[in-house]
mmCIF file with all atom_site columns, C-alpha atoms in Angstrom:
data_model
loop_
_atom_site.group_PDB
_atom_site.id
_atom_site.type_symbol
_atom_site.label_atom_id
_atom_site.label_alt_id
_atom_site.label_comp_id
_atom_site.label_asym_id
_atom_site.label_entity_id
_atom_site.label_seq_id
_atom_site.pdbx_PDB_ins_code
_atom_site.Cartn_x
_atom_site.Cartn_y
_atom_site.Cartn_z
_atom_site.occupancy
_atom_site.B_iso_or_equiv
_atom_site.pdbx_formal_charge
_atom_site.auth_seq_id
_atom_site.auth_comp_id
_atom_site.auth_asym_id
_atom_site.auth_atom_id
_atom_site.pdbx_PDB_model_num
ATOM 1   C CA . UNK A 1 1   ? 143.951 193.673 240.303 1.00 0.00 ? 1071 UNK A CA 1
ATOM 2   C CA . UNK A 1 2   ? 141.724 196.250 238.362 1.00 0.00 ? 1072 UNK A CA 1
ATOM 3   C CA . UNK A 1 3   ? 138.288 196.591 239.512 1.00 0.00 ? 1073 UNK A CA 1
ATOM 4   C CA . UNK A 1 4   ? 137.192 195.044 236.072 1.00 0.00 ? 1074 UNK A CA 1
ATOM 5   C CA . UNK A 1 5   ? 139.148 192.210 236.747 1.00 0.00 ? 1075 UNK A CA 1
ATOM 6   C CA . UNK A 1 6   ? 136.850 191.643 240.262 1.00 0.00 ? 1076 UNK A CA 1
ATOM 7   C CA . UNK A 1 7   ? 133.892 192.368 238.714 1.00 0.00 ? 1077 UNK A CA 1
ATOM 8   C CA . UNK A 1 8   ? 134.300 189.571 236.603 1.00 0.00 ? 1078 UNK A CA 1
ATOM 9   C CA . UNK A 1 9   ? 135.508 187.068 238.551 1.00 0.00 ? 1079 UNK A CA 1
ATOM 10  C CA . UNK A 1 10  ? 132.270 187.557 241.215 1.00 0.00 ? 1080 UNK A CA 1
ATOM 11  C CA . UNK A 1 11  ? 129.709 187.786 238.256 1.00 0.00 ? 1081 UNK A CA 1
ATOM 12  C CA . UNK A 1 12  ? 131.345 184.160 237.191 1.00 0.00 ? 1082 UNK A CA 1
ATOM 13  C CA . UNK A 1 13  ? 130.476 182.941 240.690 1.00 0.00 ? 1083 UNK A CA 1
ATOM 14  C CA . UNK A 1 14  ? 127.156 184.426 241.195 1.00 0.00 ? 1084 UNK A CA 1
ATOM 15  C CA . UNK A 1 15  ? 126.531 183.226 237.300 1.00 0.00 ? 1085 UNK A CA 1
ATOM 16  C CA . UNK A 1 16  ? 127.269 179.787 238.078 1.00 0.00 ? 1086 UNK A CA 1
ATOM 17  C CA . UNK A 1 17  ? 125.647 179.579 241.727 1.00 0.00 ? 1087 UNK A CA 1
ATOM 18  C CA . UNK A 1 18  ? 122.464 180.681 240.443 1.00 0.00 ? 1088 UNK A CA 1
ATOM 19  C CA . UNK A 1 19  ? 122.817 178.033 237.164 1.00 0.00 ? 1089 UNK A CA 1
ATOM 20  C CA . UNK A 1 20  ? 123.806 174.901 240.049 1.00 0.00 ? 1090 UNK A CA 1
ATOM 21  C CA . UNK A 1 21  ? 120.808 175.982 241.836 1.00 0.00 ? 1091 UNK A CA 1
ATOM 22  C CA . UNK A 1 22  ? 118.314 176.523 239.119 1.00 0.00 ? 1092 UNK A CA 1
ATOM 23  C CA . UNK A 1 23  ? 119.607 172.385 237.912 1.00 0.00 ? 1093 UNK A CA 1
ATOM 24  C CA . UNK A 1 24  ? 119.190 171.581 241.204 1.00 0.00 ? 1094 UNK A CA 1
ATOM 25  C CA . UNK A 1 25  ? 115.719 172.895 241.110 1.00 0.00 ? 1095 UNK A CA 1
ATOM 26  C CA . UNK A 1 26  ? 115.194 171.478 238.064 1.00 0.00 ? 1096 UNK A CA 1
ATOM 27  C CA . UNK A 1 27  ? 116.288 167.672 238.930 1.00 0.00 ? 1097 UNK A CA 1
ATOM 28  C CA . UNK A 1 28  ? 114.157 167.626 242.227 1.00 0.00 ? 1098 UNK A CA 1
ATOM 29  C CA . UNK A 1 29  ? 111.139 168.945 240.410 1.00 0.00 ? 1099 UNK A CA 1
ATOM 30  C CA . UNK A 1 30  ? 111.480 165.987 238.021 1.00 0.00 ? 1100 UNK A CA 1
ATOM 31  C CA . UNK A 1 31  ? 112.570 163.599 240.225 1.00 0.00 ? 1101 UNK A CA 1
ATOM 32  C CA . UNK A 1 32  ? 109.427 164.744 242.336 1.00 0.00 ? 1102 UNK A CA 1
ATOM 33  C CA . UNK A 1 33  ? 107.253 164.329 239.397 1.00 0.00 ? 1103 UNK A CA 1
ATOM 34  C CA . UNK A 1 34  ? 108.478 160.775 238.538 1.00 0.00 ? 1104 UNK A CA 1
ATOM 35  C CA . UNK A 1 35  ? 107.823 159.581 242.371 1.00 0.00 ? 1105 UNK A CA 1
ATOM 36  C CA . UNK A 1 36  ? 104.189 161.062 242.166 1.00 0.00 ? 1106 UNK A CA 1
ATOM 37  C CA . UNK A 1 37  ? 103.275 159.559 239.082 1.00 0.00 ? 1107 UNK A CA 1
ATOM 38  C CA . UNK A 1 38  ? 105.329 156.457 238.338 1.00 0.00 ? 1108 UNK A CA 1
ATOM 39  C CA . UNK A 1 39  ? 102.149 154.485 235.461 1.00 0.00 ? 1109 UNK A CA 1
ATOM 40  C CA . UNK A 1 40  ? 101.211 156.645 233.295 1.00 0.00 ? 1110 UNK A CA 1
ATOM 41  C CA . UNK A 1 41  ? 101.378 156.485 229.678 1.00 0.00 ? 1111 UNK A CA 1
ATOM 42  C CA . UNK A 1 42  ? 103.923 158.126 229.221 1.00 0.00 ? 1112 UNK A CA 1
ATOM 43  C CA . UNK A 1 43  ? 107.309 157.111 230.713 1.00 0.00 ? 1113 UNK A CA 1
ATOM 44  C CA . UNK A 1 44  ? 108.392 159.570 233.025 1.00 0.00 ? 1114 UNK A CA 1
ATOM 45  C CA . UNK A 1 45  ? 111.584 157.608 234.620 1.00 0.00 ? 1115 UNK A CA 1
ATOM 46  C CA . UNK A 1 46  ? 113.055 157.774 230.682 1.00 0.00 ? 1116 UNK A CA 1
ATOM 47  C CA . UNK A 1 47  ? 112.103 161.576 230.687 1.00 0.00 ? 1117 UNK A CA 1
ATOM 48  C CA . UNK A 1 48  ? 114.155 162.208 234.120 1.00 0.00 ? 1118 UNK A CA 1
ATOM 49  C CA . UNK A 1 49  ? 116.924 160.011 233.166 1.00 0.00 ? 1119 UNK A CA 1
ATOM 50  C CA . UNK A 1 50  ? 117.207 161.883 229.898 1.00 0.00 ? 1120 UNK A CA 1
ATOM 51  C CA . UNK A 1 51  ? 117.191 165.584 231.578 1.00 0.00 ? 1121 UNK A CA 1
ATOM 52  C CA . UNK A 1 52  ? 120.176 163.830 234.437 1.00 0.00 ? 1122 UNK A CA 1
ATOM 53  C CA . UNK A 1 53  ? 122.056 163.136 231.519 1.00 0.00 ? 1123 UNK A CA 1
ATOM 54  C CA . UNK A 1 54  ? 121.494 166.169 230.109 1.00 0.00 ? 1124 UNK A CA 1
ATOM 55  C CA . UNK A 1 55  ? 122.440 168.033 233.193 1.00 0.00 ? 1125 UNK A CA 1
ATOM 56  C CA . UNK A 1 56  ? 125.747 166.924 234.049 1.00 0.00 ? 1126 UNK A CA 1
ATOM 57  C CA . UNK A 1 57  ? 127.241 168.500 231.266 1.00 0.00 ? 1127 UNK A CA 1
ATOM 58  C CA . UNK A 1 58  ? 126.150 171.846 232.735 1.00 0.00 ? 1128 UNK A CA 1
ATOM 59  C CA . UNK A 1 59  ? 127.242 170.692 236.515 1.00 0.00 ? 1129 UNK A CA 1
ATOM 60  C CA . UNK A 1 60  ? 130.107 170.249 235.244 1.00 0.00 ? 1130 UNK A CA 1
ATOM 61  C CA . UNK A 1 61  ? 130.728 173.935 233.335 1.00 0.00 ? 1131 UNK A CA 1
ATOM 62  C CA . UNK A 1 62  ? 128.520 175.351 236.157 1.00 0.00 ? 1132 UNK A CA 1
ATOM 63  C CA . UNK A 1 63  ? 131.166 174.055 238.892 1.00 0.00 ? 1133 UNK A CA 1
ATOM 64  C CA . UNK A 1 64  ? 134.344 174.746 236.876 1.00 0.00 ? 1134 UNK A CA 1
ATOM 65  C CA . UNK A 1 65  ? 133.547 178.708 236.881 1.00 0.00 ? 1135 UNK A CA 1
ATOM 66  C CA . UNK A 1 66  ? 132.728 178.466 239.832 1.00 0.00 ? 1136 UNK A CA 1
ATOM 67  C CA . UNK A 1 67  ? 136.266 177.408 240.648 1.00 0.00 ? 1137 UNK A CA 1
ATOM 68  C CA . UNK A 1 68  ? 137.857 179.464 237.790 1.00 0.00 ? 1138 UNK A CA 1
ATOM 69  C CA . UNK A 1 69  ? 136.176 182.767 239.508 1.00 0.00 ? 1139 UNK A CA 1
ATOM 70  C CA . UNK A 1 70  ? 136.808 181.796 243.100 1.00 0.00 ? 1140 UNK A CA 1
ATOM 71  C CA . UNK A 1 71  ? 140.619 180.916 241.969 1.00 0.00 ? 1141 UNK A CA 1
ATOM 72  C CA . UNK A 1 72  ? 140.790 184.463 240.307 1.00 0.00 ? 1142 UNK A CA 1
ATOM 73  C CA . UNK A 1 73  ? 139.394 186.374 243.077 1.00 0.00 ? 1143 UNK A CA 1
ATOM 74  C CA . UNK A 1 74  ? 142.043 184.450 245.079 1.00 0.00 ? 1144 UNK A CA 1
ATOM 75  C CA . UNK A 1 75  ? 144.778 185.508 242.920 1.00 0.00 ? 1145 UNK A CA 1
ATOM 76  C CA . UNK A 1 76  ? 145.890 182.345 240.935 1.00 0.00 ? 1146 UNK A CA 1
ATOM 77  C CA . UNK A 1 77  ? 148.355 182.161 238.838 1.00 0.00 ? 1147 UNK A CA 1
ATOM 78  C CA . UNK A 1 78  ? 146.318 180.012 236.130 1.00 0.00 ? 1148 UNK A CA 1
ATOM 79  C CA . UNK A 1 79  ? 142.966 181.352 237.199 1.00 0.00 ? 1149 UNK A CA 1
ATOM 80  C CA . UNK A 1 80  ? 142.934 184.296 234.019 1.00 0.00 ? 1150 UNK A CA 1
ATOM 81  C CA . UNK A 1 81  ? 143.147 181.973 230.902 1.00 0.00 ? 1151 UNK A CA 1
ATOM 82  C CA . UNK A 1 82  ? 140.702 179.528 232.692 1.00 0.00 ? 1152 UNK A CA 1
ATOM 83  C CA . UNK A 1 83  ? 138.479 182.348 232.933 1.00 0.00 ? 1153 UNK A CA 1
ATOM 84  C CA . UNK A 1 84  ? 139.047 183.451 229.571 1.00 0.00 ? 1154 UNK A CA 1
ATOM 85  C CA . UNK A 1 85  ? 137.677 180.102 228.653 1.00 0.00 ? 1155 UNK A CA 1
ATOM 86  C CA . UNK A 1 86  ? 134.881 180.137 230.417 1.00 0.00 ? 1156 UNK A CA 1
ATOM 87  C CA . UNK A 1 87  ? 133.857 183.703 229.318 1.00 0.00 ? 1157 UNK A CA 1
ATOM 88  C CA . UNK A 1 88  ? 134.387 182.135 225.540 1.00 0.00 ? 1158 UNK A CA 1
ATOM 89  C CA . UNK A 1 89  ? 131.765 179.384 227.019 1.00 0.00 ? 1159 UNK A CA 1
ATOM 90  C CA . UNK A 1 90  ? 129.521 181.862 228.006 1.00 0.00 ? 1160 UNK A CA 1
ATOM 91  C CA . UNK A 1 91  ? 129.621 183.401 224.284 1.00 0.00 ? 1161 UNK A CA 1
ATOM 92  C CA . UNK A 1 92  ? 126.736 180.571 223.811 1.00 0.00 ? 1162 UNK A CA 1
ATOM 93  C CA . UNK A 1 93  ? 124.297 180.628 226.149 1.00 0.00 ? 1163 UNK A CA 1
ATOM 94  C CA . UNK A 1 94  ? 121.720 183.849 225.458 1.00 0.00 ? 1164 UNK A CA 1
ATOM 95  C CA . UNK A 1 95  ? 121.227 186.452 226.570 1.00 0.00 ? 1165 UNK A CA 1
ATOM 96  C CA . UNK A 1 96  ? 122.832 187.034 229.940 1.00 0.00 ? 1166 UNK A CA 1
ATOM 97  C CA . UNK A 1 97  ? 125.587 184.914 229.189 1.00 0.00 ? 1167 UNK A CA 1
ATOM 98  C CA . UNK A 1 98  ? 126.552 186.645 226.248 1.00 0.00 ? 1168 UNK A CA 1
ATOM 99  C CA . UNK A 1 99  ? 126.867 190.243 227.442 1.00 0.00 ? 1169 UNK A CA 1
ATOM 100 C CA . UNK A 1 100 ? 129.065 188.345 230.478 1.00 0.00 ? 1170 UNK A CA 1
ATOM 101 C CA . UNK A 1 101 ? 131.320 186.555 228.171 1.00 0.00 ? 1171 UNK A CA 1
ATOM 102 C CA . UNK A 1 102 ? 131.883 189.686 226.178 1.00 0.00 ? 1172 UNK A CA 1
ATOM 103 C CA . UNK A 1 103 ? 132.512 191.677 229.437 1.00 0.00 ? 1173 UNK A CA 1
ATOM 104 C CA . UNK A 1 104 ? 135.017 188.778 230.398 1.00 0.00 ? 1174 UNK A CA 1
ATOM 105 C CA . UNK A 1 105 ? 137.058 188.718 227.058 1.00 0.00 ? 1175 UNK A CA 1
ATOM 106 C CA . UNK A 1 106 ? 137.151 192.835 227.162 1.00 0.00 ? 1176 UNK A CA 1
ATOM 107 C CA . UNK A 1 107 ? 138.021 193.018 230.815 1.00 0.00 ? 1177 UNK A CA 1
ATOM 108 C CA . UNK A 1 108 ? 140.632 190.016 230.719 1.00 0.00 ? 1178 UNK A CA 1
ATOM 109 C CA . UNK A 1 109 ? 142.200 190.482 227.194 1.00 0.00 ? 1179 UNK A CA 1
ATOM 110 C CA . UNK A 1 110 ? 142.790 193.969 226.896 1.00 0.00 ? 1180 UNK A CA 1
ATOM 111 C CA . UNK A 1 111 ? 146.165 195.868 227.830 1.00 0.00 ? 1181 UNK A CA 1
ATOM 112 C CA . UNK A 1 112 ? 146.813 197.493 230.512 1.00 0.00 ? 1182 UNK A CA 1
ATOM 113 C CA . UNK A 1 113 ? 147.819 201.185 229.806 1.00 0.00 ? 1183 UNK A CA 1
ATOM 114 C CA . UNK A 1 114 ? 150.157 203.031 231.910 1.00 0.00 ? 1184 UNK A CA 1
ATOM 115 C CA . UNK A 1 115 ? 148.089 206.318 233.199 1.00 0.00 ? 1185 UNK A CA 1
ATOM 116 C CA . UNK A 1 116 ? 149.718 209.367 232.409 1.00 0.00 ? 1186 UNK A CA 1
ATOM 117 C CA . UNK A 1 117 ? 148.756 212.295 233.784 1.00 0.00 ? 1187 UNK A CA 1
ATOM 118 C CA . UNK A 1 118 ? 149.497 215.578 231.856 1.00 0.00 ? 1188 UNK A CA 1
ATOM 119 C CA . UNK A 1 119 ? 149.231 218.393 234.998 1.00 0.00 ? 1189 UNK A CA 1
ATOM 120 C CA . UNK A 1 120 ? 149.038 222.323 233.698 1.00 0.00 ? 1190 UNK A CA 1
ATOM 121 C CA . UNK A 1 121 ? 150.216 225.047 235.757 1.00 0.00 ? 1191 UNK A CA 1
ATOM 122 C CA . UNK A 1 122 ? 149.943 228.281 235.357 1.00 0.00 ? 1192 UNK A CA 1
ATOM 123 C CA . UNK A 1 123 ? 152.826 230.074 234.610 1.00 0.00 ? 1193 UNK A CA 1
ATOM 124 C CA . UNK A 1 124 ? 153.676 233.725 235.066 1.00 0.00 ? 1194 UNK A CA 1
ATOM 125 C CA . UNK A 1 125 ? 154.280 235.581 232.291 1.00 0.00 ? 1195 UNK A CA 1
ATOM 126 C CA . UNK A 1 126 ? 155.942 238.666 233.531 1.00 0.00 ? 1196 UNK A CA 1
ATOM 127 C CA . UNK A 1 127 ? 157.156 241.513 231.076 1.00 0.00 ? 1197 UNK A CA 1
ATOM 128 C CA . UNK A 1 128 ? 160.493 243.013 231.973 1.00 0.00 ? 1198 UNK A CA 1
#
C-alpha cells in the first residue's frame, strides 16, 4: 500500500469523526434549546425536527467513510472504489472537502509506475 494510499484512507476517518461529532453537537444543542424553551412564538420542536431530518442524510455519508476508510486501511478488497466514491462525495462540500476529494481521486486513480532506477558508474577510460 503506498503511503498516499494511507494518507487517504485516515484523513477519510478523521474527516468523518470530526463531521459525526460536530452533528452530534449540533442535535444536542438544539434539542437543548427546544427543552429550555418549549412556548415561544416561534415553534422550536418544528425547527429541531427539521435539522434531525436534515441530519441523517449526513450520518449516514458521515458513517459510510468512516467504514470505507477503516475497510481500506484494513486492506479490503472493495474498500478502493467505495472510497473513490466517497472522495467524488467530498467534491461538494467546500472547502476542506474539496482539496480531500481531489487528493482521494489523484491518490486512488492514478497508475502505479514501476521505479526505475538508472545507476552511473564511472568507468575507466584507459589509453593503451
Amino acid at each position: 500500500m503506498d503511503i498516499h494510499h494511507k494518507v487517504v484512507a485516515v484523513l477519510h476517518v478523521v474527516f468523518a469523526a470530526i463531521t459525526l461529532l460536530v452533528i452530534a453537537a449540533l442535535t444536542l444543542f438544539f434539542g437543548v434549546l427546544t427543552a429550555l424553551f418549549p412556548s415561544t412564538e416561534f415553534p422550536l420542536a418544528i425547527f429541531a425536527a427539521f435539522g434531525a431530518a436534515l441530519a441523517v442524510p449526513f450520518v449516514l455519508v458521515a458513517v459510510a467513510e468512516l467504514v470505507a476508510g477503516a475497510a481500506f486501511l484494513a486492506g479490503r478488497q472493495g474498500a478502493r472504489p467505495w472510497l473513490i466514491g466517497m472522495g467524488a462525495l467530498q467534491l461538494l462540500n467546500l472547502p476542506f472537502g474539496t482539496a480531500l476529494g481531489i487528493y482521494t481521486l489523484w491518490a486512488l486513480m492514478r497508475t502505479e509506475q514501476p521505479v526505475v532506477q538508472i545507476v552511473c558508474t564511472p568507468t575507466s577510460l584507459s589509453r593503451s
